[in-house]
Amino acid sequence: MMRRFFLVLGVLIVMFSCSSKETFDVLIKNGTIVDGSGSPSFLGDIAINADTIVEIGHLDQAIGKIEIDAAGLTVAPGFINMLSWANVSLIEDGRSQGDIRQGVTLEVMGEGSSMGPLNAAMKKEMKDEQQDITYDISWTTLGEYLEFLEKKGISPNIASFIGNGTLREYAMGYEKRHPTPEEMATMKKLTRQAMEEGAMGLSTSLIYVPSGHAETAEIVELAKVVSDYDGLYISHIRDEEGGLLEAVNELIHISKEADLPAEIYHFKASGTENWQLLDSAITLVEQARAQGQKISTDMYMYNASSTGLNVVLPDWAKEGGHESTMKLIEQPIQRRKMIQDISFHVPPDKILLVGFRNPELRHLIGKTLAEVASEKEASPEETLVNLIYEDDSRIQVVYFSMSEENIKKKLKLPYMSICSDAGSYTNEDVFLKQSTHPRAYGSFARLLGHYVREEKVISLEEAIYKLTSLPATHLKLKKRGGLKEGYYADVVIFDAQSIQDLATFEKPHQYATGMKYVFVNGTQVLKEGEHTGALPGKFVRGPGWKKENDSNELD
């Protein structure tokens, strides 16, 4: 009888203890938590319900519908990519595999040009310039584009700046002149609309047309509109080579005159003869910061940049945009002058060809411009012009132009965030038709593997801070960028001892390894290193969003 009594009592105790345990949607246990603040890591558990972190601590009595034992792993906020070119790759494949597999949960797009606003002529041009990835353009404004992506289905969260190049093209095409008062009023109106739709601020990309046709005073006027909405001015500055210091001063001036914070995209000194200018550029930024200006920077983790081969053309040949350049090449006198006026800022043997529109030219991918010129028994200048004409595109290339020592120096700056300056691809199907820069698959993993673990340039806590709460602060995001109770559950779990970039310049289409689990808005998109197919990403709106609810609340 007593035996039966104690047996029943034991069952009741077990049942009571189980029923008293709190149940969460997700429970991450025993992880080394790096919360994004820069503070030292600590051991603990994290509980998630729906899209929100609800508890952090030692949750020994809790259970989860999904439980992850993170013993020996690092738990951190989702990473923010401050300069993403995923705007087209996400249309093709919303899984964002290249970046998700590195822990990126927010893609911030819109460097100098943005996916809206668009007029009829711009839509036609965008359609005509499509290459392997083709898509219908069903949106007109920037906000409509971001809503289109969210509705279509994407794994990461998304945000964007409004590009001054897009504003200029909308109002005045590719003309290099001052805008009329009416055109300026149009650009200001469009800027206000974009900010109220949720843009993060104004961006420029001043080495490209038509963005670079804008003079400083014009940019200041647009930046003042953004200042009214508490937004950010961010810029690929006018010169990253010999005129670097003047270009940094221009950004500081715009920030001061428009009374808003400003950030320098992929801060660097390009070209061997200009490497020594970086120290002076840093001094300019820090002097402005000491005087109360909010100036920040971002960077990617490689000593090579990637953009169009056409940037080497003389300015006059690029003024009217690509179509104008093609017409100039067809004129023998202008073509000869174009070839004569080319001045290489990077030697031809340091220019790697990685992307062609014309399939018949893709056998040249992986060769340098110097190698192709030698094969064609022509000068590099003539070869460059001929290739652009044959491909009918700007041709994507990689320029080996930066200093490894400077990368380490920049990474230590306390106001430096991280970016990829690339799309986020899947290493299959249409994406394999072109090469790319390895930063598309490795910038964030390279930071954590090479520069933190191997080179010990900065600590893991500082690296996570640069990937999360620092850019979130610059963007004025609410409830993102940290592991805190009440924050959205953008959470990554990785092995700090093995995370590694595998992409190389020769074979860039290789995923990084070491990222184990990724949650976006509480939904698991990476499980044991493999994509789940989930598409929970949302349009994260900036501080000017005109709605009654909070500017970063999910719908």
XYZ file of C-alpha atoms in Angstrom:
555
model
C 0.000 0.000 0.000
C 2.775 2.413 0.986
C 4.658 1.464 -2.147
C 1.656 2.405 -4.288
C 1.289 5.667 -2.356
C 4.884 6.706 -3.006
C 4.604 5.678 -6.648
C 1.526 7.883 -7.142
C 3.214 10.699 -5.223
C 6.265 10.473 -7.459
C 4.143 10.623 -10.603
C 2.299 13.660 -9.255
C 5.575 15.422 -8.426
C 6.913 14.788 -11.939
C 3.648 15.988 -13.506
C 3.620 19.102 -11.334
C 7.237 19.953 -12.103
C 6.655 19.545 -15.843
C 3.499 21.640 -15.824
C 5.280 24.398 -13.905
C 7.943 24.806 -16.581
C 7.374 27.787 -18.850
C 7.160 26.927 -22.532
C 8.565 29.179 -25.263
C 8.465 28.967 -29.046
C 12.285 28.842 -29.165
C 14.744 28.196 -26.362
C 18.481 28.661 -26.983
C 20.396 27.108 -24.102
C 23.956 27.215 -22.770
C 25.264 29.690 -25.347
C 28.108 32.183 -25.070
C 26.060 35.345 -25.479
C 27.641 38.363 -27.176
C 24.775 40.832 -26.977
C 26.018 43.458 -29.443
C 26.720 46.182 -26.884
C 30.468 45.580 -26.838
C 30.282 44.252 -23.292
C 32.046 40.982 -22.370
C 30.310 37.753 -23.327
C 28.467 35.639 -20.766
C 26.914 32.191 -20.568
C 23.139 32.056 -20.680
C 19.874 31.107 -22.338
C 17.553 33.058 -24.639
C 13.805 32.528 -24.997
C 11.777 33.656 -28.016
C 8.037 33.910 -28.503
C 6.694 34.794 -31.957
C 9.025 37.504 -33.319
C 10.378 38.767 -29.996
C 13.098 37.947 -27.471
C 11.167 37.585 -24.219
C 13.753 36.445 -21.703
C 17.529 36.222 -21.300
C 19.217 34.525 -18.359
C 19.552 31.068 -16.829
C 16.273 29.446 -17.806
C 16.774 26.030 -16.267
C 13.063 25.461 -15.733
C 12.020 26.469 -19.250
C 11.324 24.320 -22.283
C 11.011 25.264 -25.931
C 8.971 24.006 -28.844
C 12.293 24.369 -30.637
C 15.319 23.863 -28.419
C 18.916 24.488 -29.417
C 21.835 23.510 -27.232
C 24.361 26.250 -28.011
C 27.086 24.931 -25.701
C 30.448 25.907 -27.189
C 28.776 28.272 -29.683
C 28.427 32.063 -29.823
C 24.955 33.620 -29.778
C 24.711 37.159 -31.212
C 22.250 39.597 -32.766
C 21.686 39.258 -36.514
C 24.256 41.132 -38.581
C 23.507 44.345 -40.502
C 24.956 44.752 -44.002
C 25.364 48.510 -44.339
C 25.933 48.391 -48.107
C 24.109 45.629 -49.909
C 23.505 45.166 -53.624
C 20.950 42.401 -53.067
C 18.205 44.477 -54.691
C 18.120 42.296 -57.848
C 19.430 39.001 -56.453
C 16.572 38.962 -53.907
C 14.068 39.231 -56.750
C 15.547 36.078 -58.262
C 16.021 34.173 -55.001
C 14.646 35.556 -51.753
C 16.619 33.100 -49.630
C 19.675 35.403 -49.679
C 21.893 32.389 -49.163
C 25.318 34.015 -49.489
C 24.582 36.431 -46.650
C 22.185 34.363 -44.495
C 24.883 31.700 -44.226
C 27.130 34.405 -42.729
C 24.484 35.674 -40.298
C 23.212 38.761 -42.153
C 19.593 39.444 -41.151
C 19.247 43.008 -42.508
C 20.260 44.111 -46.014
C 20.575 47.898 -46.379
C 20.448 48.877 -50.057
C 20.535 51.998 -52.215
C 24.119 53.217 -52.802
C 23.642 56.384 -54.848
C 20.920 54.754 -56.920
C 17.788 53.098 -55.587
C 14.971 50.952 -56.937
C 12.615 53.909 -56.952
C 11.196 56.391 -57.654
C 10.931 55.473 -61.323
C 9.325 57.178 -64.307
C 8.436 55.465 -67.574
C 11.821 56.141 -69.191
C 13.679 54.791 -66.166
C 11.583 51.629 -66.132
C 12.379 51.075 -69.805
C 16.097 51.599 -69.212
C 16.053 49.221 -66.237
C 14.271 46.617 -68.351
C 16.677 47.059 -71.273
C 19.736 46.663 -69.033
C 18.611 43.394 -67.437
C 21.015 40.528 -68.010
C 20.680 36.958 -66.762
C 18.090 37.873 -64.135
C 14.903 39.230 -65.710
C 11.868 40.595 -63.892
C 8.819 42.768 -64.328
C 8.890 46.227 -62.756
C 5.542 46.471 -61.011
C 6.497 49.267 -58.606
C 7.124 53.004 -59.024
C 8.257 54.344 -55.652
C 11.051 53.054 -53.409
C 8.560 52.069 -50.727
C 6.537 50.078 -53.247
C 9.662 48.155 -54.285
C 10.476 47.201 -50.688
C 6.856 46.192 -50.084
C 7.011 44.127 -53.298
C 10.028 42.203 -51.989
C 8.418 41.589 -48.609
C 5.219 40.325 -50.242
C 7.170 38.148 -52.689
C 9.025 36.527 -49.794
C 12.568 37.060 -48.553
C 14.651 35.574 -45.770
C 16.408 38.735 -44.509
C 14.929 42.028 -43.442
C 15.449 44.853 -45.937
C 15.903 48.618 -45.885
C 17.093 51.237 -48.350
C 18.348 54.757 -48.823
C 16.979 57.014 -51.553
C 19.699 57.600 -54.163
C 20.389 61.103 -55.424
C 21.356 59.583 -58.782
C 17.862 58.146 -59.084
C 16.320 61.474 -58.091
C 18.416 63.299 -60.676
C 17.615 60.831 -63.443
C 13.917 61.119 -62.612
C 13.950 64.923 -62.741
C 16.540 65.700 -65.425
C 17.943 62.552 -66.992
C 21.730 62.395 -67.398
C 22.264 66.074 -68.092
C 25.300 67.589 -66.404
C 24.065 70.980 -65.246
C 22.404 72.740 -62.352
C 18.785 71.712 -61.820
C 16.157 74.326 -62.512
C 14.073 75.501 -59.530
C 11.270 73.250 -60.767
C 13.581 70.221 -61.039
C 14.999 70.889 -57.582
C 11.469 71.108 -56.190
C 10.669 67.749 -57.816
C 13.721 66.094 -56.253
C 12.872 67.514 -52.832
C 9.289 66.321 -53.122
C 10.439 62.824 -54.092
C 12.899 62.815 -51.195
C 10.144 63.705 -48.743
C 7.947 60.970 -50.180
C 10.708 58.369 -49.865
C 11.458 59.357 -46.278
C 7.775 59.121 -45.357
C 7.634 55.689 -47.025
C 10.484 54.542 -44.780
C 13.807 55.314 -46.504
C 16.787 55.453 -44.147
C 18.080 58.681 -45.636
C 19.836 60.085 -48.698
C 22.703 58.337 -50.485
C 25.112 59.528 -53.141
C 27.653 57.707 -55.281
C 29.677 60.573 -56.615
C 32.095 58.764 -58.934
C 29.162 57.578 -61.056
C 26.704 59.378 -63.319
C 24.272 60.931 -62.840
C 24.870 60.997 -59.065
C 28.221 62.743 -59.482
C 26.739 65.481 -61.666
C 25.330 66.982 -58.470
C 27.403 69.732 -56.922
C 27.794 70.116 -53.186
C 25.105 72.781 -52.758
C 22.515 70.583 -54.505
C 23.301 67.666 -52.205
C 23.027 69.941 -49.165
C 19.524 70.997 -50.210
C 18.363 67.381 -50.474
C 20.131 66.450 -47.249
C 18.241 69.218 -45.450
C 14.998 67.477 -46.380
C 16.354 64.237 -44.915
C 17.445 66.106 -41.781
C 13.823 67.120 -41.211
C 13.012 63.401 -40.914
C 16.000 62.566 -38.684
C 17.621 60.529 -41.460
C 21.230 59.769 -42.406
C 23.343 61.042 -45.317
C 25.598 58.274 -46.663
C 28.014 58.548 -49.564
C 30.407 56.833 -51.887
C 32.467 60.003 -51.768
C 33.632 61.874 -54.849
C 37.208 60.573 -54.838
C 38.915 57.666 -53.055
C 42.278 58.306 -54.679
C 44.349 61.485 -54.952
C 41.403 63.708 -54.059
C 40.423 61.652 -51.004
C 40.873 64.425 -48.455
C 38.835 66.929 -50.450
C 36.096 64.315 -50.838
C 36.015 63.596 -47.095
C 35.830 67.325 -46.419
C 32.888 67.604 -48.814
C 30.965 64.963 -46.851
C 31.772 66.698 -43.556
C 30.614 70.011 -45.030
C 27.325 68.506 -46.228
C 26.751 66.993 -42.792
C 27.361 70.308 -41.064
C 25.357 72.475 -43.453
C 22.358 70.129 -43.505
C 22.625 69.339 -39.781
C 22.462 65.568 -40.045
C 24.767 62.596 -39.398
C 26.785 61.254 -42.328
C 28.581 58.039 -43.198
C 31.305 57.231 -45.734
C 30.626 54.076 -47.717
C 33.528 51.545 -47.897
C 36.031 54.039 -46.469
C 39.414 53.549 -48.193
C 42.443 55.032 -49.910
C 42.674 53.435 -53.341
C 45.867 53.129 -55.367
C 49.348 52.425 -53.997
C 50.440 56.048 -54.266
C 47.429 57.116 -52.175
C 47.639 54.628 -49.308
C 49.385 57.150 -47.075
C 46.374 59.488 -47.359
C 44.270 57.237 -45.127
C 45.802 58.596 -41.914
C 44.936 62.158 -42.902
C 41.417 61.112 -43.898
C 40.929 59.488 -40.492
C 42.168 62.685 -38.850
C 39.574 64.732 -40.741
C 36.777 62.400 -39.615
C 37.925 62.437 -36.009
C 38.317 66.219 -35.922
C 34.730 66.562 -37.118
C 33.565 64.048 -34.526
C 35.437 65.937 -31.808
C 33.520 69.060 -32.817
C 30.216 67.257 -32.314
C 29.463 66.040 -35.835
C 28.199 62.472 -36.172
C 30.469 61.103 -38.887
C 30.832 57.338 -39.322
C 32.256 54.885 -41.839
C 31.831 51.337 -43.112
C 34.071 48.841 -44.908
C 34.374 45.370 -46.409
C 37.117 42.862 -45.597
C 39.196 42.774 -48.781
C 42.047 44.716 -50.377
C 40.295 44.728 -53.745
C 37.239 46.681 -54.849
C 34.731 45.805 -57.556
C 32.853 48.044 -59.955
C 32.586 48.715 -63.669
C 35.488 48.713 -66.103
C 33.934 51.895 -67.482
C 35.042 53.953 -64.452
C 38.470 54.117 -66.098
C 37.010 56.014 -69.068
C 37.559 59.802 -69.076
C 34.795 61.759 -67.374
C 33.564 63.362 -70.591
C 32.936 59.905 -72.082
C 30.631 58.920 -69.204
C 28.684 62.162 -68.774
C 25.520 61.129 -70.591
C 25.286 57.584 -69.256
C 25.952 54.257 -70.942
C 23.911 54.845 -74.103
C 25.793 58.077 -74.752
C 29.141 56.307 -74.210
C 28.226 53.676 -76.795
C 27.376 56.356 -79.371
C 30.693 58.111 -78.726
C 32.638 54.881 -79.282
C 30.955 54.551 -82.692
C 32.488 57.886 -83.758
C 36.125 57.273 -84.863
C 37.437 60.646 -83.687
C 35.754 60.396 -80.291
C 36.856 56.765 -79.903
C 40.513 57.702 -80.539
C 40.246 60.585 -78.076
C 38.636 58.283 -75.505
C 41.495 55.788 -75.809
C 44.052 58.592 -75.615
C 42.476 60.121 -72.492
C 42.302 56.896 -70.460
C 44.445 57.009 -67.324
C 44.635 53.807 -65.296
C 44.326 54.317 -61.541
C 45.045 50.588 -61.181
C 47.490 48.824 -63.535
C 45.845 46.591 -66.166
C 47.462 43.505 -64.645
C 45.586 44.283 -61.407
C 42.165 44.508 -63.106
C 40.327 41.163 -63.048
C 37.380 40.632 -65.421
C 34.440 39.005 -63.587
C 31.161 39.835 -65.354
C 29.979 40.208 -68.967
C 26.538 40.744 -70.441
C 27.481 39.103 -73.741
C 27.758 35.287 -73.323
C 30.331 35.195 -76.138
C 32.751 37.192 -74.007
C 32.385 35.160 -70.830
C 35.372 32.973 -71.687
C 37.402 36.018 -70.633
C 36.116 35.833 -67.044
C 39.010 35.224 -64.677
C 41.590 36.941 -66.886
C 43.168 40.328 -66.270
C 42.769 43.222 -68.662
C 46.513 42.989 -69.372
C 46.198 39.314 -70.342
C 43.298 39.995 -72.707
C 45.131 42.951 -74.261
C 48.147 40.720 -74.872
C 45.983 38.040 -76.464
C 44.389 40.607 -78.773
C 47.743 42.278 -79.514
C 46.307 45.658 -78.603
C 46.960 48.262 -75.935
C 45.083 47.933 -72.638
C 43.342 51.246 -73.395
C 42.091 50.096 -76.800
C 41.107 46.705 -75.396
C 39.094 48.365 -72.630
C 37.067 50.475 -75.061
C 36.543 47.564 -77.450
C 35.319 45.275 -74.657
C 32.816 47.825 -73.370
C 31.429 48.258 -76.862
C 31.300 44.527 -77.619
C 29.584 43.764 -74.308
C 27.267 46.794 -74.416
C 27.703 47.145 -70.661
C 30.009 48.673 -68.108
C 31.623 45.201 -67.491
C 32.102 44.131 -63.886
C 35.715 43.930 -62.766
C 37.798 43.627 -59.594
C 40.484 46.240 -58.881
C 43.376 45.162 -56.625
C 44.104 48.602 -55.253
C 44.168 48.680 -51.445
C 46.531 48.038 -48.564
C 46.149 45.118 -46.147
C 47.750 47.235 -43.425
C 45.100 49.900 -43.977
C 42.322 47.305 -43.652
C 43.522 46.471 -40.147
C 43.902 50.142 -39.288
C 40.345 50.933 -40.418
C 38.872 47.968 -38.622
C 40.056 49.358 -35.285
C 38.138 52.624 -35.723
C 35.352 52.768 -33.120
C 32.829 54.195 -35.607
C 33.434 51.592 -38.349
C 30.534 49.336 -39.443
C 30.730 46.424 -41.904
C 29.315 45.841 -45.386
C 29.655 43.527 -48.369
C 29.056 46.007 -51.233
C 27.678 43.005 -53.130
C 24.613 40.966 -53.907
C 23.567 37.917 -51.907
C 23.626 34.908 -54.185
C 22.884 31.198 -54.296
C 25.814 29.204 -55.656
C 23.762 27.529 -58.361
C 21.704 28.149 -61.520
C 21.649 31.667 -62.957
C 24.156 33.044 -60.461
C 26.919 30.798 -61.795
C 26.744 32.377 -65.251
C 28.947 35.204 -63.961
C 31.832 35.470 -61.560
C 31.809 37.940 -58.679
C 33.914 39.380 -55.874
C 34.383 36.950 -52.944
C 32.945 39.606 -50.617
C 29.508 38.483 -51.857
C 30.016 35.223 -49.944
C 32.607 36.063 -47.321
C 32.891 39.605 -45.954
C 31.263 38.924 -42.564
C 32.738 35.466 -42.031
C 36.155 36.836 -43.009
C 35.875 39.459 -40.283
C 35.098 36.854 -37.616
C 37.451 34.160 -38.875
C 40.477 35.898 -40.315
C 40.606 39.286 -38.594
C 39.196 38.340 -35.174
C 40.248 34.726 -34.561
C 43.446 34.513 -36.609
C 44.850 38.044 -36.777
C 43.302 39.233 -33.474
C 42.923 42.764 -34.863
C 39.855 43.343 -32.659
C 37.993 41.259 -30.090
C 34.953 39.148 -30.876
C 32.785 41.449 -28.752
C 33.964 44.513 -30.672
C 33.396 42.784 -34.009
C 29.829 41.864 -33.065
C 29.245 45.461 -31.943
C 30.382 46.680 -35.386
C 28.045 44.187 -37.054
C 24.969 44.958 -34.953
C 24.250 47.748 -32.491
C 26.662 50.263 -34.054
C 24.956 50.311 -37.487
C 21.545 49.980 -35.824
C 22.305 53.176 -33.907
C 23.436 54.991 -37.054
C 20.219 53.933 -38.800
C 18.125 54.814 -35.712
C 16.552 51.369 -35.672
C 14.353 50.519 -32.751
C 14.418 47.099 -31.111
C 17.058 45.742 -33.492
C 20.809 45.345 -33.319
C 21.010 43.787 -29.869
C 20.067 40.803 -27.756
C 17.663 42.401 -25.303
C 14.284 41.464 -23.929
C 11.614 43.071 -26.080
C 13.851 43.236 -29.165
C 12.979 41.497 -32.413
C 14.418 38.003 -32.518
C 17.080 38.427 -35.185
C 19.543 35.950 -33.697
C 22.581 34.088 -35.024
C 24.461 31.153 -33.526
C 27.927 30.271 -34.814
C 31.132 28.488 -33.992
C 33.690 31.220 -33.327
C 36.486 28.643 -33.610
C 35.577 27.525 -37.110
C 33.632 30.267 -38.891
C 35.466 30.895 -42.131
C 35.117 32.485 -45.555
C 35.862 30.036 -48.378
C 35.223 32.292 -51.383
C 38.299 33.280 -53.377
C 38.878 35.561 -56.348
C 39.414 32.461 -58.503
C 36.382 30.587 -57.089
C 34.071 33.120 -55.439
C 30.816 31.108 -55.466
C 31.518 29.274 -52.202
C 29.473 29.626 -49.035
C 31.125 30.532 -45.757
C 31.061 27.867 -43.051
C 30.634 27.919 -39.279
C 27.269 29.673 -39.047
C 24.944 27.093 -37.488
C 21.562 28.736 -36.832
C 19.914 31.985 -37.949
C 16.556 33.368 -36.831
C 14.879 36.339 -38.543
C 11.932 37.845 -36.675
C 11.810 34.668 -34.597
C 11.632 32.308 -37.589
C 14.435 29.840 -38.210
C 16.021 30.339 -41.625
C 19.255 28.416 -41.030
C 19.312 25.063 -39.210
C 22.541 23.183 -38.613
C 24.150 25.215 -41.399
C 21.463 24.579 -44.015
C 18.775 26.957 -45.253
C 15.244 26.035 -44.142
C 13.551 27.834 -47.037
C 11.720 30.185 -44.651
C 11.042 33.729 -45.905
C 10.170 35.841 -42.831
C 11.991 39.042 -43.860
C 10.294 42.402 -43.431
C 10.659 45.928 -44.780
C 12.352 47.797 -41.918
C 11.364 51.445 -42.166
C 13.432 54.486 -41.312
C 12.770 57.267 -38.786
C 10.625 59.363 -41.123
C 7.995 56.730 -41.783
C 4.598 58.392 -41.643
C 2.457 55.950 -39.716
C 0.932 56.051 -36.288
C 2.829 52.965 -35.147
C 6.554 52.871 -34.363
C 8.841 53.336 -37.370
C 10.346 49.871 -37.100
C 7.357 47.848 -35.952
C 6.429 44.851 -38.047
C 3.072 44.923 -39.766
